[in-house]
Every structure is written in structure tokens, then in C-alpha cells.
Amino acid sequence: MNPLISSAAGPLKGTCAVPGDKSISHRALMLGALAVGESRVSGLLEGEDVLATAAALRALGATVERGDDGVWRVQGVGVGGLAEPDAVLDLGNSGTAVRLLAGICASQGFTTFMTGDRSLCRRPMGRIIEPLERMGAQFVARSGGRLPFALIGAAHPLPIEYRLPMPSAQVKSAVLLAGLNAPGETRVVEPAPSRDHTERMLRLFGAQVSVEAEAEGGSVIAVAGYPELEPCTLTVPGDPSAAAFPLAAALIVPGSDLVIRNVGVNPSRIGLLETLRDMGAAIEMDSMREEAGEPVADIAVRAGPLRAVEVPAERAPRMIDEYPILSVVAACAEGTTRLNGLAELRVKESDRLGATAAGLRAAGVSVTERDDGLDIVGRGGPLPGGGLVATQLDHRIAMAFLTLGMASEKPMTVDDGSMIATSYPGFVADMNALGACIATH
Ligand code: S3P
């Protein structure tokens, strides 16, 4: 346990940058391992989640190394060239690592054992087991489709068409990645758009991916099997889900004026920016450019009054990881903010709906928790603070409530900040450099 305490911060001023995007970092290593030859990845997120993926890919036979220049070099073995690992793959806290790697291993004719930490072993894996079994893989999982599981990959995988029962980029990606080592075309029908990093990166590595509109308003994503993926040299954009914390801090700490450089602004990830603008936030995107097939920008943000909003359920997939920090901003806004369509938050690294509501209450904020939403009564200014938050092995709960402490009258404590290292190892140092006051408790 590593308890941390966050006290009122001075205005955040100047320019900062955030680490590489977690989703894109996982995918860059995975596709590098499936290409033929050496890929080079700069700006990789060196957080525990991505390091777990790197270790798993090594165990599967790819060479994955960090050079002294900070560039990661991956020697890929081709889409069908991975080898059976000698030991259990431990994916730590990372849902993306286990679900996407299970997709890759599902169409390789060997057996893999996978596990994770206490949080990951509670999360539902039935959502990938079902489609991957249709492709011919077999799983022996703990009851309720939980980790640890054994995965017997299909020696002769079948391409499928799979309609996602929930908006999940991880499930979509698992099926598409399995389809790389299957004949014909593997198709995923997505009723509502979720992050499309896998599709973009598959194209970057030379796979054939098509996206077409479907009759019921969704889209059909198809990948052609057995491509020869070409190695790539790429730079990972900054993570918008990490940028959300300094961004929110700058909005709620009076007098702040901040520029966050080099942030990924993929349309499937910027629901938070849309919502904050609806709340009246002064946010501008500048120097739009492209990096690794993804749109990137510098984001300028200034503190100012914010008003409550109702966030529509259909926006949830575009800001799924940002609800804890949005809830903190909403607590500082004028009026009651209503967040809808959040059932999926219950199966993240923690039950994020419950953990967010409990954290807000600990900070003296009035909140109603519904089955799939929250109503947060904003205080239109600084929060009382002074509470202790149970992070439940969830990095985003820890970072959200340390950010809240920056704008509260009494300091906020989180019981364990160690999980922050999964996605943003430099969080405390970066925030303190900007004017925060976060210390070991
Ligand atoms: C991710 C997809 C999302 C997100 C997670 C990363 C990805 O999960 O919450 O942090 O990289 O594909 P779901 O697919 O479960 O919505």
C-alpha cells in the first residue's frame, strides 16, 4: 500500500506533456510482434500494463527490447509465427493486455495459460471467450468466465462475423486480431463506435481492413486473414486519458492556464473534451497533425466557471475511462450533472461507478448512484475535501481523487497510489511540477 495525500494547489501554469497512449502502446508492441522484421516504437508508455504486454510477447517468441535511446525495438515473427510459452502469462492489472493477447493466441495452434492481479481476476472474460470459441479456440476458465484460464488455440481457426453485445474496443480487437491468422475475412459488427486504434494500426502495418456502414446504424469492420504485416517505425501520441488529469486540474484550480502538448485526439477518444466544452470550459486544440495514423494536437485550457450538464449514454464509449475525473469536475460545477449509460463502468479495474460515488461522498459531495449512472450535485466552487478514498486497485480512481484534493479546502487521501504506475508512472512528479502538492501520507 502506498497512501498519498493531495492538498490545495497553486494555479497550474505553463506547458506539460503526458506519457504515450496506453491503448496504442499495447497495440504497437503486439502488431510489431506479428510483423515480419524489426519495428521501432518511440514514445511508448513504459507503465506496468504495457510492460506486461512486452513480457508476454517475449514469452511468445518475439524479441522486444528497449534501447538506451528510449526506442523500443520489436523483432516480429509473422502472424502465425508465435510459439507456446513455457510459463503462465501474468498480465497484471491489464484488461487490454489479456483480452487482446487472448485474441492473438486463439488462432495459434498451442496452449497458453493466462492470469492477472486480484482486480483482473475479478473481471469478465466471457465476452472474449464466446467469440473466440466460435473461431475454434477452447478455454478452461474459472467460474463466471474469470481468470486464470487456459486457452487452447485453434490449429485451424474459422473466420466469423460477430456482433458485439456491448460497446467494447477490447472485444472488437480480440476478434480482429484472431482473424489475422484465420482464412478469409473476419468481421465484427459494432452497433456504436468504440476506440478504433486496432483498425488504424492494422492498416499502418499493411493489413487490409475495411469499415462499412451497417443497416442498423452501426458499422462492420472486416480484416483479411493471413496478411504479411510490414514492420513500422512509429511514435505513440500522448494519452488523452492521462491528459484528462492535468486538464481537469487546470479547470478546477482557480487562475490556471495550461498547455498540454502532443495529445492524441482520435474522435473515438474525445468525449471528455466535448462534455467539458458543453460545461463551458475554455479548451482549444492547436497544431493538429498526424502521428502513427492518429490525430494529435496541443490542448490549451484555462480555469473558469463551469455549469452542470446531462451527458448522453451514447457518448459513453468515447469517454469510457474519463468518468471518474469528469465526476470530480462536475462536483466543482454549478448545478447537478447527470451521467448516463455507465453499466460498463462496473466491470473496469474496479466497480468505477461505486468507487467514484464513494470518493465524492468522502470529499463532502452529494451524489446519487443509479444502476448505470450518477447524479452529482456540484458545489459551484471549491469542495470540502478531507476524506479518505479506497482506490480498489484502480489507477484512475487514485488519480481522479488526488486531482480533487488540488481544488479542495482540506486535503484528500487515497489509500493506495501504487496502481498509478500501471498507466502514468510520472503522475505525482508531473502534477507537483505544475503546482500540485501530492505527498506520501
Ligand atoms: C481499451 C478499451 C476500453 C477501455 C480500456 C482500454 C482498449 O475497454 O476502458 O481502458 O485499449 O481497447 P473496453 O473495451 O472494455 O470498453
Short mmCIF file of C-alpha atoms and ligand atoms in Angstrom, two decimals:
data_model
loop_
_atom_site.label_atom_id
_atom_site.label_comp_id
_atom_site.label_asym_id
_atom_site.label_seq_id
_atom_site.Cartn_x
_atom_site.Cartn_y
_atom_site.Cartn_z
CA MET A 1 0.00 0.00 0.00
CA ASN A 2 1.25 3.48 -0.83
CA PRO A 3 -1.13 6.07 0.65
CA LEU A 4 -0.90 9.53 -0.91
CA ILE A 5 -2.26 12.89 0.22
CA SER A 6 -3.11 15.83 -2.05
CA SER A 7 -3.51 19.37 -0.70
CA ALA A 8 -4.72 22.59 -2.31
CA ALA A 9 -2.60 23.54 -5.32
CA GLY A 10 -1.46 26.87 -6.66
CA PRO A 11 -2.61 27.78 -10.19
CA LEU A 12 -1.25 25.39 -12.84
CA LYS A 13 0.65 27.37 -15.45
CA GLY A 14 2.91 26.65 -18.39
CA THR A 15 3.31 23.68 -20.68
CA CYS A 16 3.40 19.96 -19.99
CA ALA A 17 3.30 16.64 -21.79
CA VAL A 18 1.82 13.28 -20.83
CA PRO A 19 3.12 9.74 -21.45
CA GLY A 20 2.32 7.70 -24.53
CA ASP A 21 -1.17 6.36 -25.11
CA LYS A 22 -1.72 3.08 -23.26
CA SER A 23 -4.08 1.55 -25.83
CA ILE A 24 -1.80 2.45 -28.74
CA SER A 25 1.33 1.27 -26.89
CA HIS A 26 -0.11 -2.23 -26.34
CA ARG A 27 -1.14 -2.45 -29.98
CA ALA A 28 2.20 -1.18 -31.32
CA LEU A 29 4.07 -3.95 -29.48
CA MET A 30 1.56 -6.63 -30.44
CA LEU A 31 1.49 -5.77 -34.15
CA GLY A 32 5.27 -5.35 -34.09
CA ALA A 33 5.48 -8.93 -32.82
CA LEU A 34 3.20 -10.14 -35.64
CA ALA A 35 5.04 -8.30 -38.42
CA VAL A 36 8.00 -9.78 -40.29
CA GLY A 37 11.14 -7.89 -39.27
CA GLU A 38 12.03 -5.05 -36.91
CA SER A 39 9.56 -2.36 -35.80
CA ARG A 40 10.71 0.69 -33.84
CA VAL A 41 8.41 2.38 -31.38
CA SER A 42 9.17 5.77 -29.79
CA GLY A 43 7.14 7.38 -27.05
CA LEU A 44 5.91 4.02 -25.75
CA LEU A 45 4.11 4.19 -22.41
CA GLU A 46 6.50 2.47 -20.00
CA GLY A 47 3.77 1.75 -17.46
CA GLU A 48 3.26 -1.66 -15.83
CA ASP A 49 0.37 -2.61 -18.12
CA VAL A 50 2.39 -2.17 -21.30
CA LEU A 51 5.47 -3.79 -19.75
CA ALA A 52 3.26 -6.82 -19.03
CA THR A 53 2.39 -6.98 -22.72
CA ALA A 54 6.09 -6.70 -23.64
CA ALA A 55 6.98 -9.58 -21.29
CA ALA A 56 4.12 -11.73 -22.63
CA LEU A 57 5.21 -11.16 -26.24
CA ARG A 58 8.76 -12.21 -25.31
CA ALA A 59 7.36 -15.37 -23.74
CA LEU A 60 5.50 -15.96 -27.02
CA GLY A 61 8.75 -15.82 -29.01
CA ALA A 62 9.10 -12.21 -30.21
CA THR A 63 12.14 -10.11 -29.29
CA VAL A 64 11.07 -6.89 -27.53
CA GLU A 65 13.82 -4.59 -26.26
CA ARG A 66 14.18 -1.02 -25.08
CA GLY A 67 17.28 0.70 -26.49
CA ASP A 68 19.32 3.20 -24.46
CA ASP A 69 17.82 5.83 -26.77
CA GLY A 70 14.36 5.05 -25.33
CA VAL A 71 13.23 3.49 -28.63
CA TRP A 72 11.61 0.05 -28.35
CA ARG A 73 12.66 -2.49 -30.97
CA VAL A 74 10.40 -5.43 -31.73
CA GLN A 75 11.55 -8.35 -33.90
CA GLY A 76 8.32 -9.78 -35.24
CA VAL A 77 7.82 -13.41 -36.17
CA GLY A 78 4.86 -13.11 -38.57
CA VAL A 79 1.12 -13.59 -37.92
CA GLY A 80 1.37 -17.37 -37.48
CA GLY A 81 4.87 -17.49 -36.02
CA LEU A 82 4.40 -17.23 -32.24
CA ALA A 83 5.46 -20.13 -30.02
CA GLU A 84 3.91 -21.77 -26.95
CA PRO A 85 5.08 -20.00 -23.78
CA ASP A 86 6.85 -22.10 -21.13
CA ALA A 87 5.09 -20.47 -18.18
CA VAL A 88 1.83 -18.76 -17.22
CA LEU A 89 1.48 -15.27 -18.72
CA ASP A 90 0.73 -12.80 -15.92
CA LEU A 91 -0.91 -9.69 -17.33
CA GLY A 92 -1.04 -7.88 -14.01
CA ASN A 93 -3.82 -5.26 -13.92
CA SER A 94 -4.32 -5.00 -17.68
CA GLY A 95 -7.62 -5.92 -19.31
CA THR A 96 -6.35 -4.75 -22.69
CA ALA A 97 -3.27 -6.99 -22.46
CA VAL A 98 -5.17 -10.15 -21.56
CA ARG A 99 -8.09 -9.67 -23.95
CA LEU A 100 -6.04 -8.68 -27.00
CA LEU A 101 -3.36 -11.32 -26.38
CA ALA A 102 -6.08 -13.94 -25.97
CA GLY A 103 -7.32 -12.88 -29.41
CA ILE A 104 -3.85 -13.32 -30.88
CA CYS A 105 -3.28 -16.69 -29.18
CA ALA A 106 -6.76 -18.01 -30.04
CA SER A 107 -5.72 -18.66 -33.63
CA GLN A 108 -2.27 -20.11 -32.89
CA GLY A 109 -2.20 -23.91 -32.51
CA PHE A 110 -0.74 -24.03 -29.00
CA THR A 111 -1.83 -23.71 -25.39
CA THR A 112 -1.44 -20.58 -23.27
CA PHE A 113 -2.18 -20.04 -19.58
CA MET A 114 -3.08 -16.51 -18.53
CA THR A 115 -3.64 -14.81 -15.20
CA GLY A 116 -3.58 -11.36 -13.62
CA ASP A 117 -3.80 -9.50 -10.32
CA ARG A 118 -6.79 -9.54 -7.93
CA SER A 119 -8.56 -6.83 -9.93
CA LEU A 120 -8.08 -8.52 -13.32
CA CYS A 121 -9.11 -11.93 -11.91
CA ARG A 122 -12.48 -10.41 -10.99
CA ARG A 123 -13.20 -9.00 -14.46
CA PRO A 124 -15.43 -10.76 -17.02
CA MET A 125 -13.61 -12.71 -19.73
CA GLY A 126 -16.75 -14.45 -21.08
CA ARG A 127 -17.07 -11.56 -23.51
CA ILE A 128 -13.92 -12.68 -25.39
CA ILE A 129 -14.26 -16.39 -24.67
CA GLU A 130 -17.59 -16.57 -26.52
CA PRO A 131 -16.46 -15.21 -29.93
CA LEU A 132 -13.01 -16.81 -29.75
CA GLU A 133 -14.58 -20.23 -29.09
CA ARG A 134 -16.73 -19.70 -32.18
CA MET A 135 -13.47 -19.31 -34.09
CA GLY A 136 -12.34 -22.70 -32.79
CA ALA A 137 -10.34 -21.87 -29.66
CA GLN A 138 -11.10 -23.63 -26.37
CA PHE A 139 -10.94 -22.14 -22.90
CA VAL A 140 -10.94 -23.60 -19.41
CA ALA A 141 -11.69 -20.62 -17.18
CA ARG A 142 -12.58 -20.15 -13.55
CA SER A 143 -16.31 -19.95 -12.78
CA GLY A 144 -18.08 -16.95 -14.30
CA GLY A 145 -15.52 -16.86 -17.13
CA ARG A 146 -12.78 -15.37 -14.94
CA LEU A 147 -9.00 -15.61 -14.96
CA PRO A 148 -6.87 -17.63 -14.61
CA PHE A 149 -7.71 -19.51 -17.80
CA ALA A 150 -6.11 -21.98 -20.15
CA LEU A 151 -6.53 -21.19 -23.83
CA ILE A 152 -6.08 -23.94 -26.38
CA GLY A 153 -5.58 -22.11 -29.64
CA ALA A 154 -7.29 -23.32 -32.82
CA ALA A 155 -4.94 -25.10 -35.23
CA HIS A 156 -7.50 -24.44 -37.99
CA PRO A 157 -9.34 -21.26 -36.96
CA LEU A 158 -12.54 -20.19 -38.67
CA PRO A 159 -13.35 -16.64 -39.72
CA ILE A 160 -16.57 -15.40 -38.12
CA GLU A 161 -18.93 -12.46 -38.25
CA TYR A 162 -19.51 -11.29 -34.68
CA ARG A 163 -21.99 -8.68 -33.45
CA LEU A 164 -20.66 -7.03 -30.29
CA PRO A 165 -23.16 -7.37 -27.43
CA MET A 166 -21.57 -4.38 -25.67
CA PRO A 167 -19.52 -1.45 -26.97
CA SER A 168 -16.01 -2.75 -26.26
CA ALA A 169 -12.86 -1.99 -28.19
CA GLN A 170 -11.13 -4.84 -26.38
CA VAL A 171 -13.64 -7.45 -27.59
CA LYS A 172 -13.65 -5.99 -31.11
CA SER A 173 -9.84 -6.07 -31.13
CA ALA A 174 -9.62 -9.64 -29.78
CA VAL A 175 -11.76 -10.92 -32.68
CA LEU A 176 -9.96 -8.87 -35.35
CA LEU A 177 -6.53 -9.95 -34.09
CA ALA A 178 -7.61 -13.61 -34.02
CA GLY A 179 -8.79 -13.11 -37.61
CA LEU A 180 -5.27 -12.27 -38.75
CA ASN A 181 -4.30 -15.93 -38.54
CA ALA A 182 -7.55 -17.31 -39.96
CA PRO A 183 -8.53 -17.80 -43.62
CA GLY A 184 -10.92 -15.42 -45.41
CA GLU A 185 -12.43 -12.38 -43.78
CA THR A 186 -13.22 -11.93 -40.08
CA ARG A 187 -15.95 -9.39 -39.41
CA VAL A 188 -17.08 -7.51 -36.32
CA VAL A 189 -20.38 -5.63 -36.27
CA GLU A 190 -20.16 -2.68 -33.93
CA PRO A 191 -23.52 -1.10 -33.02
CA ALA A 192 -21.86 2.06 -31.65
CA PRO A 193 -18.31 3.26 -32.34
CA SER A 194 -15.62 2.42 -29.76
CA ARG A 195 -11.94 3.40 -29.97
CA ASP A 196 -10.56 2.36 -33.36
CA HIS A 197 -6.82 2.15 -32.61
CA THR A 198 -6.63 -1.50 -33.67
CA GLU A 199 -8.14 -0.76 -37.08
CA ARG A 200 -5.82 2.21 -37.62
CA MET A 201 -2.72 0.32 -36.55
CA LEU A 202 -3.56 -2.76 -38.57
CA ARG A 203 -3.65 -0.51 -41.64
CA LEU A 204 -0.35 1.12 -40.65
CA PHE A 205 1.25 -2.36 -40.60
CA GLY A 206 -0.22 -3.15 -44.01
CA ALA A 207 -3.26 -5.30 -43.16
CA GLN A 208 -6.44 -4.99 -45.22
CA VAL A 209 -9.17 -3.51 -43.04
CA SER A 210 -12.49 -2.20 -44.30
CA VAL A 211 -15.17 -0.32 -42.37
CA GLU A 212 -18.68 -0.09 -43.80
CA ALA A 213 -21.93 1.34 -42.52
CA GLU A 214 -24.49 -1.26 -41.46
CA ALA A 215 -28.28 -1.08 -41.87
CA GLU A 216 -29.00 -0.51 -38.16
CA GLY A 217 -26.70 2.49 -37.87
CA GLY A 218 -23.56 0.70 -36.70
CA SER A 219 -20.57 -0.40 -38.75
CA VAL A 220 -19.00 -3.60 -39.99
CA ILE A 221 -15.24 -3.90 -39.61
CA ALA A 222 -13.56 -6.61 -41.68
CA VAL A 223 -9.97 -7.82 -41.66
CA ALA A 224 -8.48 -10.12 -44.29
CA GLY A 225 -6.66 -13.17 -42.96
CA TYR A 226 -3.01 -14.12 -43.44
CA PRO A 227 -1.52 -10.73 -44.29
CA GLU A 228 2.24 -10.32 -44.30
CA LEU A 229 2.48 -7.44 -41.86
CA GLU A 230 5.28 -4.99 -42.60
CA PRO A 231 7.36 -3.64 -39.71
CA CYS A 232 6.79 0.03 -38.86
CA THR A 233 8.65 2.91 -37.28
CA LEU A 234 6.21 4.96 -35.26
CA THR A 235 5.80 7.43 -32.41
CA VAL A 236 2.99 6.88 -29.92
CA PRO A 237 0.87 10.04 -29.29
CA GLY A 238 0.31 11.30 -25.73
CA ASP A 239 -2.56 9.59 -23.91
CA PRO A 240 -5.79 11.64 -23.78
CA SER A 241 -6.87 9.57 -20.75
CA ALA A 242 -3.68 10.65 -18.91
CA ALA A 243 -4.03 14.24 -20.17
CA ALA A 244 -7.50 14.28 -18.61
CA PHE A 245 -5.95 14.75 -15.14
CA PRO A 246 -3.85 17.90 -15.71
CA LEU A 247 -6.67 19.17 -17.94
CA ALA A 248 -9.25 18.75 -15.18
CA ALA A 249 -6.89 20.18 -12.58
CA ALA A 250 -6.37 23.30 -14.71
CA LEU A 251 -10.16 23.73 -14.99
CA ILE A 252 -10.88 23.48 -11.27
CA VAL A 253 -7.84 25.18 -9.68
CA PRO A 254 -8.58 28.92 -9.98
CA GLY A 255 -6.16 31.01 -12.04
CA SER A 256 -4.74 28.04 -14.01
CA ASP A 257 -3.68 28.39 -17.64
CA LEU A 258 -2.04 25.31 -19.15
CA VAL A 259 -0.98 23.83 -22.48
CA ILE A 260 -0.72 20.04 -22.77
CA ARG A 261 1.40 19.16 -25.77
CA ASN A 262 1.11 16.23 -28.14
CA VAL A 263 -2.18 14.65 -27.05
CA GLY A 264 -4.00 12.05 -29.15
CA VAL A 265 -7.37 13.46 -30.24
CA ASN A 266 -8.82 10.47 -32.06
CA PRO A 267 -12.58 11.24 -32.39
CA SER A 268 -13.36 7.95 -30.61
CA ARG A 269 -11.48 9.19 -27.51
CA ILE A 270 -12.50 12.82 -27.06
CA GLY A 271 -15.92 12.58 -25.44
CA LEU A 272 -14.45 14.26 -22.35
CA LEU A 273 -13.44 17.34 -24.35
CA GLU A 274 -16.96 17.53 -25.84
CA THR A 275 -18.52 17.28 -22.38
CA LEU A 276 -16.21 19.83 -20.77
CA ARG A 277 -16.93 22.27 -23.58
CA ASP A 278 -20.66 21.74 -23.02
CA MET A 279 -19.96 22.67 -19.38
CA GLY A 280 -18.46 25.97 -20.54
CA ALA A 281 -14.78 25.04 -20.26
CA ALA A 282 -12.24 27.12 -22.18
CA ILE A 283 -10.42 24.42 -24.16
CA GLU A 284 -8.67 24.86 -27.51
CA MET A 285 -6.94 22.41 -29.80
CA ASP A 286 -3.99 23.71 -31.75
CA SER A 287 -1.37 22.38 -34.22
CA MET A 288 -3.47 19.42 -35.39
CA ARG A 289 -1.21 16.82 -37.00
CA GLU A 290 -0.98 13.07 -37.56
CA GLU A 291 1.27 10.58 -35.75
CA ALA A 292 1.15 6.77 -36.13
CA GLY A 293 -2.10 7.09 -38.14
CA GLU A 294 -3.73 9.01 -35.28
CA PRO A 295 -4.73 12.70 -34.99
CA VAL A 296 -2.67 14.63 -32.44
CA ALA A 297 -2.95 18.21 -31.10
CA ASP A 298 -1.75 20.55 -28.38
CA ILE A 299 -4.55 21.36 -25.93
CA ALA A 300 -4.82 24.73 -24.18
CA VAL A 301 -7.05 25.01 -21.12
CA ARG A 302 -7.95 27.82 -18.71
CA ALA A 303 -9.77 27.72 -15.35
CA GLY A 304 -13.24 29.27 -15.27
CA PRO A 305 -16.82 28.77 -14.10
CA LEU A 306 -18.47 25.52 -15.18
CA ARG A 307 -22.13 24.53 -15.38
CA ALA A 308 -23.76 21.13 -14.89
CA VAL A 309 -24.77 19.04 -17.92
CA GLU A 310 -26.58 15.82 -18.72
CA VAL A 311 -24.11 13.51 -20.51
CA PRO A 312 -25.91 11.26 -23.03
CA ALA A 313 -25.46 7.49 -22.81
CA GLU A 314 -24.37 7.34 -26.45
CA ARG A 315 -21.22 9.31 -25.60
CA ALA A 316 -20.01 6.74 -23.04
CA PRO A 317 -17.79 4.66 -25.39
CA ARG A 318 -15.92 7.84 -26.43
CA MET A 319 -15.03 8.76 -22.84
CA ILE A 320 -15.35 5.46 -21.01
CA ASP A 321 -12.18 5.86 -18.93
CA GLU A 322 -12.83 9.51 -18.07
CA TYR A 323 -15.94 9.30 -15.86
CA PRO A 324 -14.08 9.36 -12.53
CA ILE A 325 -12.24 12.58 -13.42
CA LEU A 326 -15.32 14.07 -15.11
CA SER A 327 -17.20 13.41 -11.87
CA VAL A 328 -14.59 15.43 -9.98
CA VAL A 329 -15.01 18.35 -12.39
CA ALA A 330 -18.81 18.04 -12.15
CA ALA A 331 -18.55 18.31 -8.34
CA CYS A 332 -16.96 21.76 -8.82
CA ALA A 333 -19.55 22.94 -11.40
CA GLU A 334 -22.77 24.85 -10.75
CA GLY A 335 -25.84 22.53 -10.66
CA THR A 336 -26.50 18.79 -10.85
CA THR A 337 -24.69 16.79 -13.52
CA ARG A 338 -26.32 13.60 -14.72
CA LEU A 339 -24.14 10.82 -16.17
CA ASN A 340 -25.96 8.07 -18.09
CA GLY A 341 -25.36 4.68 -19.70
CA LEU A 342 -22.45 3.61 -17.48
CA ALA A 343 -23.14 -0.07 -16.74
CA GLU A 344 -19.74 -0.95 -18.25
CA LEU A 345 -18.01 1.11 -15.55
CA ARG A 346 -18.95 -1.60 -13.05
CA VAL A 347 -16.51 -4.05 -14.70
CA LYS A 348 -13.43 -1.87 -15.10
CA GLU A 349 -10.29 -2.12 -12.91
CA SER A 350 -12.76 -1.55 -10.04
CA ASP A 351 -16.51 -1.00 -9.90
CA ARG A 352 -15.81 2.55 -11.03
CA LEU A 353 -19.35 3.80 -10.52
CA GLY A 354 -19.37 2.69 -6.88
CA ALA A 355 -15.77 3.82 -6.26
CA THR A 356 -16.42 7.25 -7.79
CA ALA A 357 -19.60 7.78 -5.76
CA ALA A 358 -17.85 6.72 -2.54
CA GLY A 359 -14.89 9.03 -3.27
CA LEU A 360 -17.16 12.00 -3.94
CA ARG A 361 -19.01 11.38 -0.68
CA ALA A 362 -15.67 11.21 1.17
CA ALA A 363 -14.94 14.66 -0.26
CA GLY A 364 -18.24 16.08 1.03
CA VAL A 365 -20.06 16.00 -2.31
CA SER A 366 -23.67 14.89 -2.56
CA VAL A 367 -24.17 12.15 -5.17
CA THR A 368 -26.86 9.65 -6.15
CA GLU A 369 -25.68 6.33 -7.57
CA ARG A 370 -28.01 4.65 -10.06
CA ASP A 371 -27.51 1.16 -11.59
CA ASP A 372 -25.92 2.71 -14.65
CA GLY A 373 -25.32 6.34 -13.78
CA LEU A 374 -24.53 9.08 -11.30
CA ASP A 375 -26.18 12.38 -10.35
CA ILE A 376 -23.59 14.73 -8.88
CA VAL A 377 -24.61 17.89 -7.04
CA GLY A 378 -21.99 20.47 -7.99
CA ARG A 379 -20.87 22.99 -5.41
CA GLY A 380 -20.04 25.74 -7.92
CA GLY A 381 -16.60 26.19 -6.37
CA PRO A 382 -14.08 24.56 -4.03
CA LEU A 383 -15.00 21.28 -2.36
CA PRO A 384 -14.82 20.48 1.35
CA GLY A 385 -12.39 17.54 0.86
CA GLY A 386 -10.77 15.97 3.91
CA GLY A 387 -11.74 12.35 3.17
CA LEU A 388 -10.04 9.02 2.56
CA VAL A 389 -10.71 7.24 -0.75
CA ALA A 390 -10.49 3.47 -1.29
CA THR A 391 -8.83 3.06 -4.68
CA GLN A 392 -9.68 -0.67 -5.07
CA LEU A 393 -6.60 -1.38 -7.24
CA ASP A 394 -7.80 1.26 -9.73
CA HIS A 395 -5.25 3.77 -11.06
CA ARG A 396 -7.89 6.15 -12.41
CA ILE A 397 -9.73 6.33 -9.08
CA ALA A 398 -6.42 7.20 -7.38
CA MET A 399 -5.53 9.93 -9.90
CA ALA A 400 -9.05 11.40 -10.00
CA PHE A 401 -9.25 11.92 -6.24
CA LEU A 402 -5.69 13.24 -5.94
CA THR A 403 -6.77 15.79 -8.57
CA LEU A 404 -9.84 16.59 -6.47
CA GLY A 405 -7.56 17.32 -3.48
CA MET A 406 -5.90 20.04 -5.58
CA ALA A 407 -9.16 22.02 -5.53
CA SER A 408 -10.48 21.20 -2.06
CA GLU A 409 -10.36 23.02 1.27
CA LYS A 410 -8.99 20.07 3.25
CA PRO A 411 -6.51 17.54 1.75
CA MET A 412 -7.73 14.31 0.18
CA THR A 413 -6.03 11.00 0.90
CA VAL A 414 -6.09 7.90 -1.30
CA ASP A 415 -5.35 4.60 0.46
CA ASP A 416 -3.06 3.26 -2.26
CA GLY A 417 -1.36 5.10 -5.10
CA SER A 418 0.73 2.16 -6.28
CA MET A 419 -1.59 1.29 -9.19
CA ILE A 420 -0.90 4.68 -10.78
CA ALA A 421 2.26 3.03 -12.14
CA THR A 422 0.12 0.89 -14.46
CA SER A 423 -0.72 3.84 -16.71
CA TYR A 424 1.07 7.04 -15.61
CA PRO A 425 4.24 6.32 -13.58
CA GLY A 426 5.27 10.01 -13.54
CA PHE A 427 1.87 11.33 -12.44
CA VAL A 428 2.84 12.62 -8.99
CA ALA A 429 6.09 14.23 -10.20
CA ASP A 430 4.38 15.79 -13.25
CA MET A 431 1.49 17.21 -11.22
CA ASN A 432 3.79 18.53 -8.50
CA ALA A 433 5.97 20.20 -11.17
CA LEU A 434 2.80 22.04 -12.30
CA GLY A 435 1.95 23.29 -8.80
CA ALA A 436 0.20 20.36 -7.12
CA CYS A 437 1.04 19.31 -3.60
CA ILE A 438 0.89 15.48 -3.55
CA ALA A 439 2.96 13.59 -0.99
CA THR A 440 3.28 10.19 0.66
CA HIS A 441 0.91 10.04 3.60
C1 S3P B 1 -9.40 -0.19 -24.13
C2 S3P B 1 -10.76 -0.28 -24.25
C3 S3P B 1 -11.69 0.10 -23.16
C4 S3P B 1 -11.00 0.95 -22.11
C5 S3P B 1 -9.67 0.40 -21.72
C6 S3P B 1 -8.75 0.33 -22.92
C7 S3P B 1 -8.57 -0.63 -25.27
O1 S3P B 1 -12.18 -1.07 -22.53
O2 S3P B 1 -11.81 1.07 -20.97
O3 S3P B 1 -9.06 1.20 -20.74
O4 S3P B 1 -7.35 -0.35 -25.28
O5 S3P B 1 -9.11 -1.25 -26.19
P1 S3P B 1 -13.49 -1.86 -23.08
O6 S3P B 1 -13.16 -2.46 -24.39
O7 S3P B 1 -13.74 -2.92 -22.03
O8 S3P B 1 -14.57 -0.84 -23.14
#
